[in-house]
Short mmCIF file of C-alpha atoms in Angstrom, two decimals:
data_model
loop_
_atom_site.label_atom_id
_atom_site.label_comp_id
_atom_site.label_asym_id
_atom_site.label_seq_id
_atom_site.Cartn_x
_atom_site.Cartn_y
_atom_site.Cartn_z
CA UNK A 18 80.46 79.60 115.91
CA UNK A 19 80.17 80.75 112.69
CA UNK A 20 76.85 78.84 111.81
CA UNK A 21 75.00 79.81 114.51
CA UNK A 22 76.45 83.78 113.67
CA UNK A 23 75.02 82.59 109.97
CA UNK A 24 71.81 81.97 111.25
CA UNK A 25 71.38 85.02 113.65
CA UNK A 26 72.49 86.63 110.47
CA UNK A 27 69.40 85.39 108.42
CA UNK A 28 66.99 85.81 111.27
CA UNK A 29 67.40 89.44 111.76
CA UNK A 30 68.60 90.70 108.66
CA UNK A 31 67.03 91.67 105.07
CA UNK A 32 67.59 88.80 102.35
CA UNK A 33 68.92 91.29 99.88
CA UNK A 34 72.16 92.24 102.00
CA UNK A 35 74.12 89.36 100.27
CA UNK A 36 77.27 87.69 102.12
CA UNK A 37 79.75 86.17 99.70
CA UNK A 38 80.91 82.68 99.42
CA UNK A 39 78.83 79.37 99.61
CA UNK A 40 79.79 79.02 102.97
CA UNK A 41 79.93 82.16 104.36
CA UNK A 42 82.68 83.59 106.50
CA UNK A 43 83.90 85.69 109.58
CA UNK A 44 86.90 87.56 109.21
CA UNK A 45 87.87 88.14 113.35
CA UNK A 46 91.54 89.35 112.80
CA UNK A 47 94.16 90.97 110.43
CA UNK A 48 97.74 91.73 110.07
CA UNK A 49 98.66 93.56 106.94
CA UNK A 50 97.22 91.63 104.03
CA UNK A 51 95.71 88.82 105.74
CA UNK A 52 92.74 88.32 107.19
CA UNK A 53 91.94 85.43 109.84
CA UNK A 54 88.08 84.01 109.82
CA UNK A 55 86.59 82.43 112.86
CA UNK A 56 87.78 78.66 112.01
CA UNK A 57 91.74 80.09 111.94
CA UNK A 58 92.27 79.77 108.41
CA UNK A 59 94.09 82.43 106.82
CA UNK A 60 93.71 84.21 103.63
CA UNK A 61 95.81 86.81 101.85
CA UNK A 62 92.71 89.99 100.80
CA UNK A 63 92.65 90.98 97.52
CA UNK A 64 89.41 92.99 97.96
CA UNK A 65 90.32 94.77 100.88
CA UNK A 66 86.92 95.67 102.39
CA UNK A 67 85.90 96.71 99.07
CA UNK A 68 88.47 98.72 98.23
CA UNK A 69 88.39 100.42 101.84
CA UNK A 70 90.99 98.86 103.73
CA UNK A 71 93.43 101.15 101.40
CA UNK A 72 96.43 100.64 103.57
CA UNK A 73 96.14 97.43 105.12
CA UNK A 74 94.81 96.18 108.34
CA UNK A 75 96.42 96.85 112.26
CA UNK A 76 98.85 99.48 110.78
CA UNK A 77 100.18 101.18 113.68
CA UNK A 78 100.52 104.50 112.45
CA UNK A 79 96.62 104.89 112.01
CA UNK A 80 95.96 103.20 115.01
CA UNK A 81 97.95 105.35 116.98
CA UNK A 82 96.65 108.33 115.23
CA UNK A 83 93.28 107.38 116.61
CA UNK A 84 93.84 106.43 119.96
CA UNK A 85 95.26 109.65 120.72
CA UNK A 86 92.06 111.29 119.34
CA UNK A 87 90.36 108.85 121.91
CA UNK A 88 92.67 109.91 124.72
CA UNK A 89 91.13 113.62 124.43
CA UNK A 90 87.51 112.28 125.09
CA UNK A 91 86.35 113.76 122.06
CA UNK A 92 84.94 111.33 119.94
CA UNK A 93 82.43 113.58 118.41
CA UNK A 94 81.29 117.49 118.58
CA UNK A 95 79.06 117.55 115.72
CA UNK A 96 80.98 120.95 113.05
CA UNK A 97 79.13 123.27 115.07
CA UNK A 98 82.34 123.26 116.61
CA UNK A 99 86.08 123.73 114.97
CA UNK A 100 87.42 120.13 114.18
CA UNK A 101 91.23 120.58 114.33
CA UNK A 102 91.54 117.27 112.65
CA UNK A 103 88.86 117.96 110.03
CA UNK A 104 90.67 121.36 108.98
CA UNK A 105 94.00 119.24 108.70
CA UNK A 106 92.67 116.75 105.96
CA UNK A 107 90.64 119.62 104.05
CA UNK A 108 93.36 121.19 103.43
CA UNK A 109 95.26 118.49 102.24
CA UNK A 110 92.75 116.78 100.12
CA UNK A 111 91.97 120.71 98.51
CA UNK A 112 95.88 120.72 98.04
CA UNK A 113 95.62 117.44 96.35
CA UNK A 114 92.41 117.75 94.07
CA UNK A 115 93.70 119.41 91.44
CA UNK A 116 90.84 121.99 91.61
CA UNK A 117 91.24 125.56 91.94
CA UNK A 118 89.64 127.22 95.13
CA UNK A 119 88.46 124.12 96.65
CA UNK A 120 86.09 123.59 99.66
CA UNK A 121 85.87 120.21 101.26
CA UNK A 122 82.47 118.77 102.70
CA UNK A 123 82.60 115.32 104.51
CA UNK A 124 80.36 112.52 104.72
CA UNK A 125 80.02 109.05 106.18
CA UNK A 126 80.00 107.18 102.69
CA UNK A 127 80.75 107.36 98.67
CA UNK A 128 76.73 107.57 98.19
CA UNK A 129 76.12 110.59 100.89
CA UNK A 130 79.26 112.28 98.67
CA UNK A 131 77.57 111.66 95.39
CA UNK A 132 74.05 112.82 97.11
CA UNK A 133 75.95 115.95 98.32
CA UNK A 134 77.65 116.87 95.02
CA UNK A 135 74.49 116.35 92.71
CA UNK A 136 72.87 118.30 95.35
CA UNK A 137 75.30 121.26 94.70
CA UNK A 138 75.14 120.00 90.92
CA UNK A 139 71.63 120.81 91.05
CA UNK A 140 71.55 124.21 93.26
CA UNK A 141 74.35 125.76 91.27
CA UNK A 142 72.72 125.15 87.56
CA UNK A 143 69.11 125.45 88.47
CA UNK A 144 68.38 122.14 87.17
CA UNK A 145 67.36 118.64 88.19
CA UNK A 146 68.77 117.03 84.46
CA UNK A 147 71.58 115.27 85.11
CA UNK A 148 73.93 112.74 82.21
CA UNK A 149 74.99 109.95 83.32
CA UNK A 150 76.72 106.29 82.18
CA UNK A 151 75.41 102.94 81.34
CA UNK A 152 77.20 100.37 84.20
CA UNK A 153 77.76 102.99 86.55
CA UNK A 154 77.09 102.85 90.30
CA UNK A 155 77.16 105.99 92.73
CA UNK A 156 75.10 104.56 95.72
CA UNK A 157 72.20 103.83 97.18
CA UNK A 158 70.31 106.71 98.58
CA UNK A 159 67.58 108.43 96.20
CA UNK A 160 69.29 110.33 93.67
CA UNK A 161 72.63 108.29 93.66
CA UNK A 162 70.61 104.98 92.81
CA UNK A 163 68.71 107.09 90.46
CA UNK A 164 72.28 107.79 88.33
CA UNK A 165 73.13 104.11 88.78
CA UNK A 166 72.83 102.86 85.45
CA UNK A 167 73.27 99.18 86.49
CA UNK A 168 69.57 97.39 86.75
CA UNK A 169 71.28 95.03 89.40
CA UNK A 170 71.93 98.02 91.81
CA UNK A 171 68.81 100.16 91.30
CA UNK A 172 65.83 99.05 94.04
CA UNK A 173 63.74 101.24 92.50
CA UNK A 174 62.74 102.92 89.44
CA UNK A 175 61.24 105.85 90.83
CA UNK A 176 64.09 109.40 90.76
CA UNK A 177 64.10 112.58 91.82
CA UNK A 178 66.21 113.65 88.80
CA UNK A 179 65.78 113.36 85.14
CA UNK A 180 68.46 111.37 83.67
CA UNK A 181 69.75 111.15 80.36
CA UNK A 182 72.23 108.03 79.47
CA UNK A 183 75.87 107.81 77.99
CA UNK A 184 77.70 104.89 76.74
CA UNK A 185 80.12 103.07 78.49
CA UNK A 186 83.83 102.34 78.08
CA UNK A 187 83.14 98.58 77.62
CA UNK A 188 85.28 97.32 75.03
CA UNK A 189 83.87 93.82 75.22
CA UNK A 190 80.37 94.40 74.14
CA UNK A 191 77.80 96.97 73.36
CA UNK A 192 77.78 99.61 70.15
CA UNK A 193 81.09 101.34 70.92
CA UNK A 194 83.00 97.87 71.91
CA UNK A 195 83.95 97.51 67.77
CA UNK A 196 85.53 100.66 67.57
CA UNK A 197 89.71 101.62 68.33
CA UNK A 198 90.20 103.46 70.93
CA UNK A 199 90.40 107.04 69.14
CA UNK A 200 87.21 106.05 67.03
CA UNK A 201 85.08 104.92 70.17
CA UNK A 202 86.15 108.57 71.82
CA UNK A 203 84.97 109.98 68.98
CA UNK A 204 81.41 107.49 68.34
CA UNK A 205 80.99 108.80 72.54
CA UNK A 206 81.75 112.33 71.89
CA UNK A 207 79.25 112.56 69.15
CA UNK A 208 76.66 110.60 71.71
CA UNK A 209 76.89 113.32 73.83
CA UNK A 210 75.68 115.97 71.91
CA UNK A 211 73.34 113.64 70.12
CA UNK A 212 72.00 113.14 73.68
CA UNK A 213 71.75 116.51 74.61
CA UNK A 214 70.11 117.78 71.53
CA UNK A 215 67.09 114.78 71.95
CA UNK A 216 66.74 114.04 75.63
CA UNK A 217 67.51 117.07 77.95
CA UNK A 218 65.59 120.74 77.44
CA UNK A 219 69.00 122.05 77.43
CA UNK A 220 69.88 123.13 80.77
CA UNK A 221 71.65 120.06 82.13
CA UNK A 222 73.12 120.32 85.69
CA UNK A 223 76.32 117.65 85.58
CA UNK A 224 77.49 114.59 84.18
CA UNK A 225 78.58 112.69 86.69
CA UNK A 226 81.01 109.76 85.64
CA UNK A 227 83.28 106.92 87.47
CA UNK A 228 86.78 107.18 85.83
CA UNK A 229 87.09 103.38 86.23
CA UNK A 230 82.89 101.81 86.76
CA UNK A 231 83.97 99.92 90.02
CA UNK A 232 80.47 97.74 90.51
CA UNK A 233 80.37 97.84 86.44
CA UNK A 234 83.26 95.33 86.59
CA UNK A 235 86.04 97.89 86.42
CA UNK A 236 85.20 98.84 82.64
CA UNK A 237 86.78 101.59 81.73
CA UNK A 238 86.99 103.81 78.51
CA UNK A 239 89.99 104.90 76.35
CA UNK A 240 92.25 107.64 78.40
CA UNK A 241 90.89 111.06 77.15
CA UNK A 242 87.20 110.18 76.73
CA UNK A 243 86.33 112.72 79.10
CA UNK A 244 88.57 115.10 78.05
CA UNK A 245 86.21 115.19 74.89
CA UNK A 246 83.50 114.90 77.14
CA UNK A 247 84.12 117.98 78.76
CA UNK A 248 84.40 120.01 76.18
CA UNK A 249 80.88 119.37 75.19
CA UNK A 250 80.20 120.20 78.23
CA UNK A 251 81.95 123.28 79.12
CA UNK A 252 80.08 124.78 75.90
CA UNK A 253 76.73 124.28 77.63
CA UNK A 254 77.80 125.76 80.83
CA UNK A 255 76.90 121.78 82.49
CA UNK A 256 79.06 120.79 85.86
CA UNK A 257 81.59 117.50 85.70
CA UNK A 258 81.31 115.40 88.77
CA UNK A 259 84.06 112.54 88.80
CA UNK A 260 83.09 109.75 91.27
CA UNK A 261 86.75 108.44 92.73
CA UNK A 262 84.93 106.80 95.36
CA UNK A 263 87.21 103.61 94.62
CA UNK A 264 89.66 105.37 91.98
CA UNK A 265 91.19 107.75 93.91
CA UNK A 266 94.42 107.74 96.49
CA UNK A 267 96.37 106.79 93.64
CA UNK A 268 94.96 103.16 93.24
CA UNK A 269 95.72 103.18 89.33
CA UNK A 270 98.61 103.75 89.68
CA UNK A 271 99.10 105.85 86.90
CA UNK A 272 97.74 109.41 88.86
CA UNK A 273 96.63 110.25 92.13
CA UNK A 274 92.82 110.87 90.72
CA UNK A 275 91.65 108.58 88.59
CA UNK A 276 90.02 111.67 85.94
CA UNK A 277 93.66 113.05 85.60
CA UNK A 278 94.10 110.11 82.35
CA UNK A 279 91.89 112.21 81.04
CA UNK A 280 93.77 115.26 80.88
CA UNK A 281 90.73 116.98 82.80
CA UNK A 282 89.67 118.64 86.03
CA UNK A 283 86.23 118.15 86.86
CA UNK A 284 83.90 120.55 88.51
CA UNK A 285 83.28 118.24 91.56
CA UNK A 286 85.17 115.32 92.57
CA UNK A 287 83.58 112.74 95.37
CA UNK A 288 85.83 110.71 97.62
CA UNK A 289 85.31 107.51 99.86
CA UNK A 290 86.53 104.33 101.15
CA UNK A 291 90.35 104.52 101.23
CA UNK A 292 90.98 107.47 102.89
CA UNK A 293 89.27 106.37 106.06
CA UNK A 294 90.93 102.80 106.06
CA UNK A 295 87.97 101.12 107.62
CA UNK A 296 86.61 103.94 109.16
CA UNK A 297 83.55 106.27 107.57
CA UNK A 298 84.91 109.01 105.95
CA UNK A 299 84.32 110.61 102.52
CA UNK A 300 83.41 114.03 100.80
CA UNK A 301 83.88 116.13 98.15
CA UNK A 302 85.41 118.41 97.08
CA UNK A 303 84.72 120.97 94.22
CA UNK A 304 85.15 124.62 93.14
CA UNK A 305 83.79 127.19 96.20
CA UNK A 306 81.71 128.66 93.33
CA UNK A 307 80.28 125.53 92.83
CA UNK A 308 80.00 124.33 96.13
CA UNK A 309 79.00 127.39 97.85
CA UNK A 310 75.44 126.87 96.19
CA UNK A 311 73.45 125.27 98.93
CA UNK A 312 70.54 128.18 99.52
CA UNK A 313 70.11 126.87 103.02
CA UNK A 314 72.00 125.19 106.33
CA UNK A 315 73.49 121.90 105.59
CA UNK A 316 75.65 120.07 107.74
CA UNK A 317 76.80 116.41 108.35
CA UNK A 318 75.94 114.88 111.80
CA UNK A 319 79.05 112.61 112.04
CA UNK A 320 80.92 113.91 108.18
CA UNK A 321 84.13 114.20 109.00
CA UNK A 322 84.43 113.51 113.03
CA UNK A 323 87.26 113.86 115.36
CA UNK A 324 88.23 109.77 115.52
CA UNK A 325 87.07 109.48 110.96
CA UNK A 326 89.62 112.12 110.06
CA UNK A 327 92.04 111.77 112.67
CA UNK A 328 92.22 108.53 110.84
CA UNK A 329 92.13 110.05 107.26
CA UNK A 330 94.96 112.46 108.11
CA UNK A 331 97.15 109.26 108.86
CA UNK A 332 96.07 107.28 105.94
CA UNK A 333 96.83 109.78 103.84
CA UNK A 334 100.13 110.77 105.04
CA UNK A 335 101.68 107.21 105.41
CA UNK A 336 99.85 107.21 101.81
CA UNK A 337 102.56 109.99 100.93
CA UNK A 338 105.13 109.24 102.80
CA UNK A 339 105.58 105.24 101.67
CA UNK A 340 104.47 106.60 97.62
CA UNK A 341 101.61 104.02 97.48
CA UNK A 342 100.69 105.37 94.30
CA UNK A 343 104.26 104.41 92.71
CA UNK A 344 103.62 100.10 94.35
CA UNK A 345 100.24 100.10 92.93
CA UNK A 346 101.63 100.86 89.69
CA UNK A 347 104.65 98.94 89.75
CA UNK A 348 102.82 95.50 91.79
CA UNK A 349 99.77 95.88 89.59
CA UNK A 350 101.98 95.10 86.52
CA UNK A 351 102.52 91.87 88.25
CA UNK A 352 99.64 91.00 88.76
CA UNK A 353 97.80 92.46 85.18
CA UNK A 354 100.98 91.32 83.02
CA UNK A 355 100.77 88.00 84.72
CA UNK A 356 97.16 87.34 84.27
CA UNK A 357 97.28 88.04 80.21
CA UNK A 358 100.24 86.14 79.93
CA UNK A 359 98.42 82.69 81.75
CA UNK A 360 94.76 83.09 81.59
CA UNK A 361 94.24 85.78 79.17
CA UNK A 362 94.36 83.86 75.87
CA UNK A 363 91.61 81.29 77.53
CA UNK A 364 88.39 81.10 75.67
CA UNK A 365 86.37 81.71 78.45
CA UNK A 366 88.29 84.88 79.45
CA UNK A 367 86.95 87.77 77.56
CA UNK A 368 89.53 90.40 79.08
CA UNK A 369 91.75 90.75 81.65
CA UNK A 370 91.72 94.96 82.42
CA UNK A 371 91.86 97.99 84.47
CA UNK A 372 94.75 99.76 86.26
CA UNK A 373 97.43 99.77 89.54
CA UNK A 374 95.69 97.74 92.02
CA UNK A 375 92.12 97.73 90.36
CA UNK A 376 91.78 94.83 88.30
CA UNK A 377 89.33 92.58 86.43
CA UNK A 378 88.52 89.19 84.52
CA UNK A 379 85.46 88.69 82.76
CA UNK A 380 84.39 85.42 82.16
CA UNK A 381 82.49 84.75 78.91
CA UNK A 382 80.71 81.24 77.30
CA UNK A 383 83.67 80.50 74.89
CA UNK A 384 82.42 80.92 71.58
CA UNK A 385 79.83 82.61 72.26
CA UNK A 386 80.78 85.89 73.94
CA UNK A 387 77.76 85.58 76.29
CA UNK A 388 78.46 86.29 79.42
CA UNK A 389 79.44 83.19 82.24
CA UNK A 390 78.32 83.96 86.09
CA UNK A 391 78.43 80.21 87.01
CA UNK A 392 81.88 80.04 85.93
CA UNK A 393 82.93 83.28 87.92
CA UNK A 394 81.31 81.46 91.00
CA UNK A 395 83.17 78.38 90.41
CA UNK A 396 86.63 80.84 90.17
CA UNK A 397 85.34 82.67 93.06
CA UNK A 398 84.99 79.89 95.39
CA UNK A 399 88.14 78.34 94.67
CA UNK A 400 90.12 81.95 95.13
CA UNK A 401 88.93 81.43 98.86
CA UNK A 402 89.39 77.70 98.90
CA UNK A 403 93.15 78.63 97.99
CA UNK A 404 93.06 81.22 101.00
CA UNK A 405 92.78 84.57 98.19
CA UNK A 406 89.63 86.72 98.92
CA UNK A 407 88.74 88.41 95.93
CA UNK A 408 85.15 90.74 94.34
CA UNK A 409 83.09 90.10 91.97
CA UNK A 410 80.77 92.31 89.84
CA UNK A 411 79.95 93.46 86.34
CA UNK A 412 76.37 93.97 84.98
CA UNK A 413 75.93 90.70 84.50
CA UNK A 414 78.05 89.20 87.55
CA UNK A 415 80.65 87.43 84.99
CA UNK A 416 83.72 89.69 86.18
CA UNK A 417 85.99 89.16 88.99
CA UNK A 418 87.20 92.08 90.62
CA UNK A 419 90.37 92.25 92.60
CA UNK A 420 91.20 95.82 94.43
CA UNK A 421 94.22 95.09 96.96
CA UNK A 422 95.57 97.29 99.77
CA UNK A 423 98.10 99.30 98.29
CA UNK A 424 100.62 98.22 100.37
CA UNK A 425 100.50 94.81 98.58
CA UNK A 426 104.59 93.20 97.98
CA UNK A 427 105.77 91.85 95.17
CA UNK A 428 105.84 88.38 96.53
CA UNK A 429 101.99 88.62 97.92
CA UNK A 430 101.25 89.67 94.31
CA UNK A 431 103.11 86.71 92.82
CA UNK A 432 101.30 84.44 95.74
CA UNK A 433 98.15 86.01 94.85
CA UNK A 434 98.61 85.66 91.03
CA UNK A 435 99.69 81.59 91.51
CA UNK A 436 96.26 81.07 93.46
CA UNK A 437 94.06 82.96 90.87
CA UNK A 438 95.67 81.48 87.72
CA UNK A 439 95.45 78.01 89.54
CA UNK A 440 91.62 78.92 90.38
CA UNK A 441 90.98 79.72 86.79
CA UNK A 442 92.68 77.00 85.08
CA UNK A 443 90.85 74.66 86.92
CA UNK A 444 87.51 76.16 87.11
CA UNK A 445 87.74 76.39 83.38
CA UNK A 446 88.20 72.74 83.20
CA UNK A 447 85.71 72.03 84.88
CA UNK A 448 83.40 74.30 83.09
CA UNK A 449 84.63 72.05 79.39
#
């Protein structure tokens, strides 16, 4: 049952690994989009894992794809040993990076990729100074939490780096938030070097950056903020590291990589969740200049297994093959145009944003601005009373956060939508 699994849960757990909901739940089986908990009720997943289950759940292509790897025997090898499968998805991923001369390292997770590339970062520029953004989050190992600029995601203070801070993209408040879009590039731009004249000694390794904060609340800034980022940047010789942990695999809709609205390439890019569809797989990938500069051996134990890419190669070719990139783009409108056109003029919605099949709504105090957690609860809870499983997030927990499979239909976007414009509407009321 799942109350005595609740309590087993609590006994042998830590407190701060939260479960969502009230009353929390089991999820025991899944078809597609839908998820089954242990009572037998049914919901349709609009968070998908956190972003991870990219493709869906029971697809048969990538289960197939692994139970032949489990056929051989070989579940792991360790890379002392030539990993067919792990060759086969390097070279696609280097293919599909956009960066010249790529190498490919795998991980188990988006933080062991960010702790790998500021690692390289680091090695390759001779220094532990590193940018990065207010809201972000890149993990939660040592120096990943230590780049988290988001005070609800950083267990500790102490950091093996030194850290200098960049505005964010949020358009709903801080200093840039007033500004158009061309003037706020240009207010960040001018940050930059402001920042790197006052806080650094100079020689700054990498700024590393989300395209699209995920745990921030899916803030984002104007399309070709980085762009003038990086050319800042490329005049002081300092590495771009663009976490696509959750932007990548063309969830946006609008590119495959979430930096290429930028009209960039970045140094180092870091990959997770999606590609392994429920299994742990991520990397990343970067120039071999770059990532050639680890002085000493370095490998990953399980980065990149026999059964986690054997997995990723199938992800990413039904990925291909069934242009996920093209549905996120063309189901998202759906579900964005839909939102702003029934919630979005509510007082107590400050914005409805993001892109594809990454999408937010922050809830504010109405006429005040300040942001509303309770009432995000209260919209929360009654997504999953409706049977829709959504996220939430944002610095201060007022933003939910919806990041589907991509292989979402129309009509489970437009059954989707009806629950979370019902679940608004009435939380709302309830909230006046």
């Amino acid at each position: 049952m799942t109350d005595d699994l609740l309590a087993r849960h609590r006994a042998v757990l830590p407190s701060w690994m939260p479960l969502y909901y009230a009353e929390p739940i089991e999820l025991v089986s899944g078809s597609g989009r839908r998820v089954t908990d242990a009572q037998g009720r049914s919901y349709l997943d609009f968070f998908g894992g956190v972003l991870t289950n990219m493709i869906g759940y029971d697809i048969p292509e990538i289960r197939e794809a692994v139970e032949r790897q489990l056929a051989t025997g070989i579940v792991h090898t360790s890379t002392l040993y030539l990993i067919r499968q792990q060759v086969e998805l390097a070279e696609k991923i280097a293919q599909r990076s956009g960066i010249p001369d790529a190498r490919v390292f795998f991980t188990n997770s988006g933080t062991e990729a960010n702790e790998a590339a500021l690692l390289v970062a680091t090695n390759h520029r001779r220094s532990h100074q590193v940018l990065a953004v207010r809201n972000s989050y890149h993990g939660r190992s040592y120096a990943a939490m230590g780049v988290t600029g988001n005070r609800n995601w950083s267990a500790s203070g102490l950091n093996p780096l030194q850290v200098a801070w960049l505005h964010s993209g949020d358009r709903v408040r801080g200093l840039l938030a007033r500004l158009s879009a061309d003037e706020q590039v240009d207010a960040a731009v001018e940050d930059l070097r402001e920042v790197l004249a006052t806080q650094t000694a100079g020689d700054v390794a990498a700024l590393i950056a989300e395209p699209i904060q995920g745990v921030g609340g899916f803030v984002h800034p104007p399309d070709g903020l980085f762009a003038g980022w990086k050319k800042v940047l490329d005049e002081h010789g300092i590495l771009f590291i663009a976490d696509e942990v959750q932007t990548g695999w063309g969830r946006t809709g609008e590119h495959f990589w979430g930096y290429q609205a930028h009209g960039v390439t970045p140094d180092l890019l870091t990959f997770a969740k999606g590609i392994g569809n429920g299994f742990a797989l991520a990397g990343v990938v970067g120039r071999a200049e770059v990532l050639e500069s680890v002085a000493a051996i370095s490998f990953s134990t399980f980065g990149g297994n026999p059964i986690s890419t054997a997995a990723g190669n199938a992800v990413l070719d039904y990925l291909l093959e069934h242009d996920l990139q093209a549905n996120a783009a063309r189901v998202g409108a759906i579900l964005a145009d839909g939102l702003r056109s029934a919630v979005g003029g509510l007082d107590c919605v400050a914005e409805v944003r993001g892109k594809g099949l990454m999408l937010g709504v922050e809830f504010v105090r109405p006429g005040s601005g300040e942001p509303d957690p309770a009432l995000t609860n209260r919209v929360f809870e009654a997504c999953r009373a409706g049977g829709l499983l959504t996220g939430k997030g944002g610095l201060y927990g007022n933003v939910l956060r919806m990041g589907p499979p991509l292989t979402l239909t129309e009509e489970e976007a437009r059954e989707g939508l009806a629950i979370l414009v019902d679940a608004i509407r009435s939380s709302a009321e309830v909230a006046a």
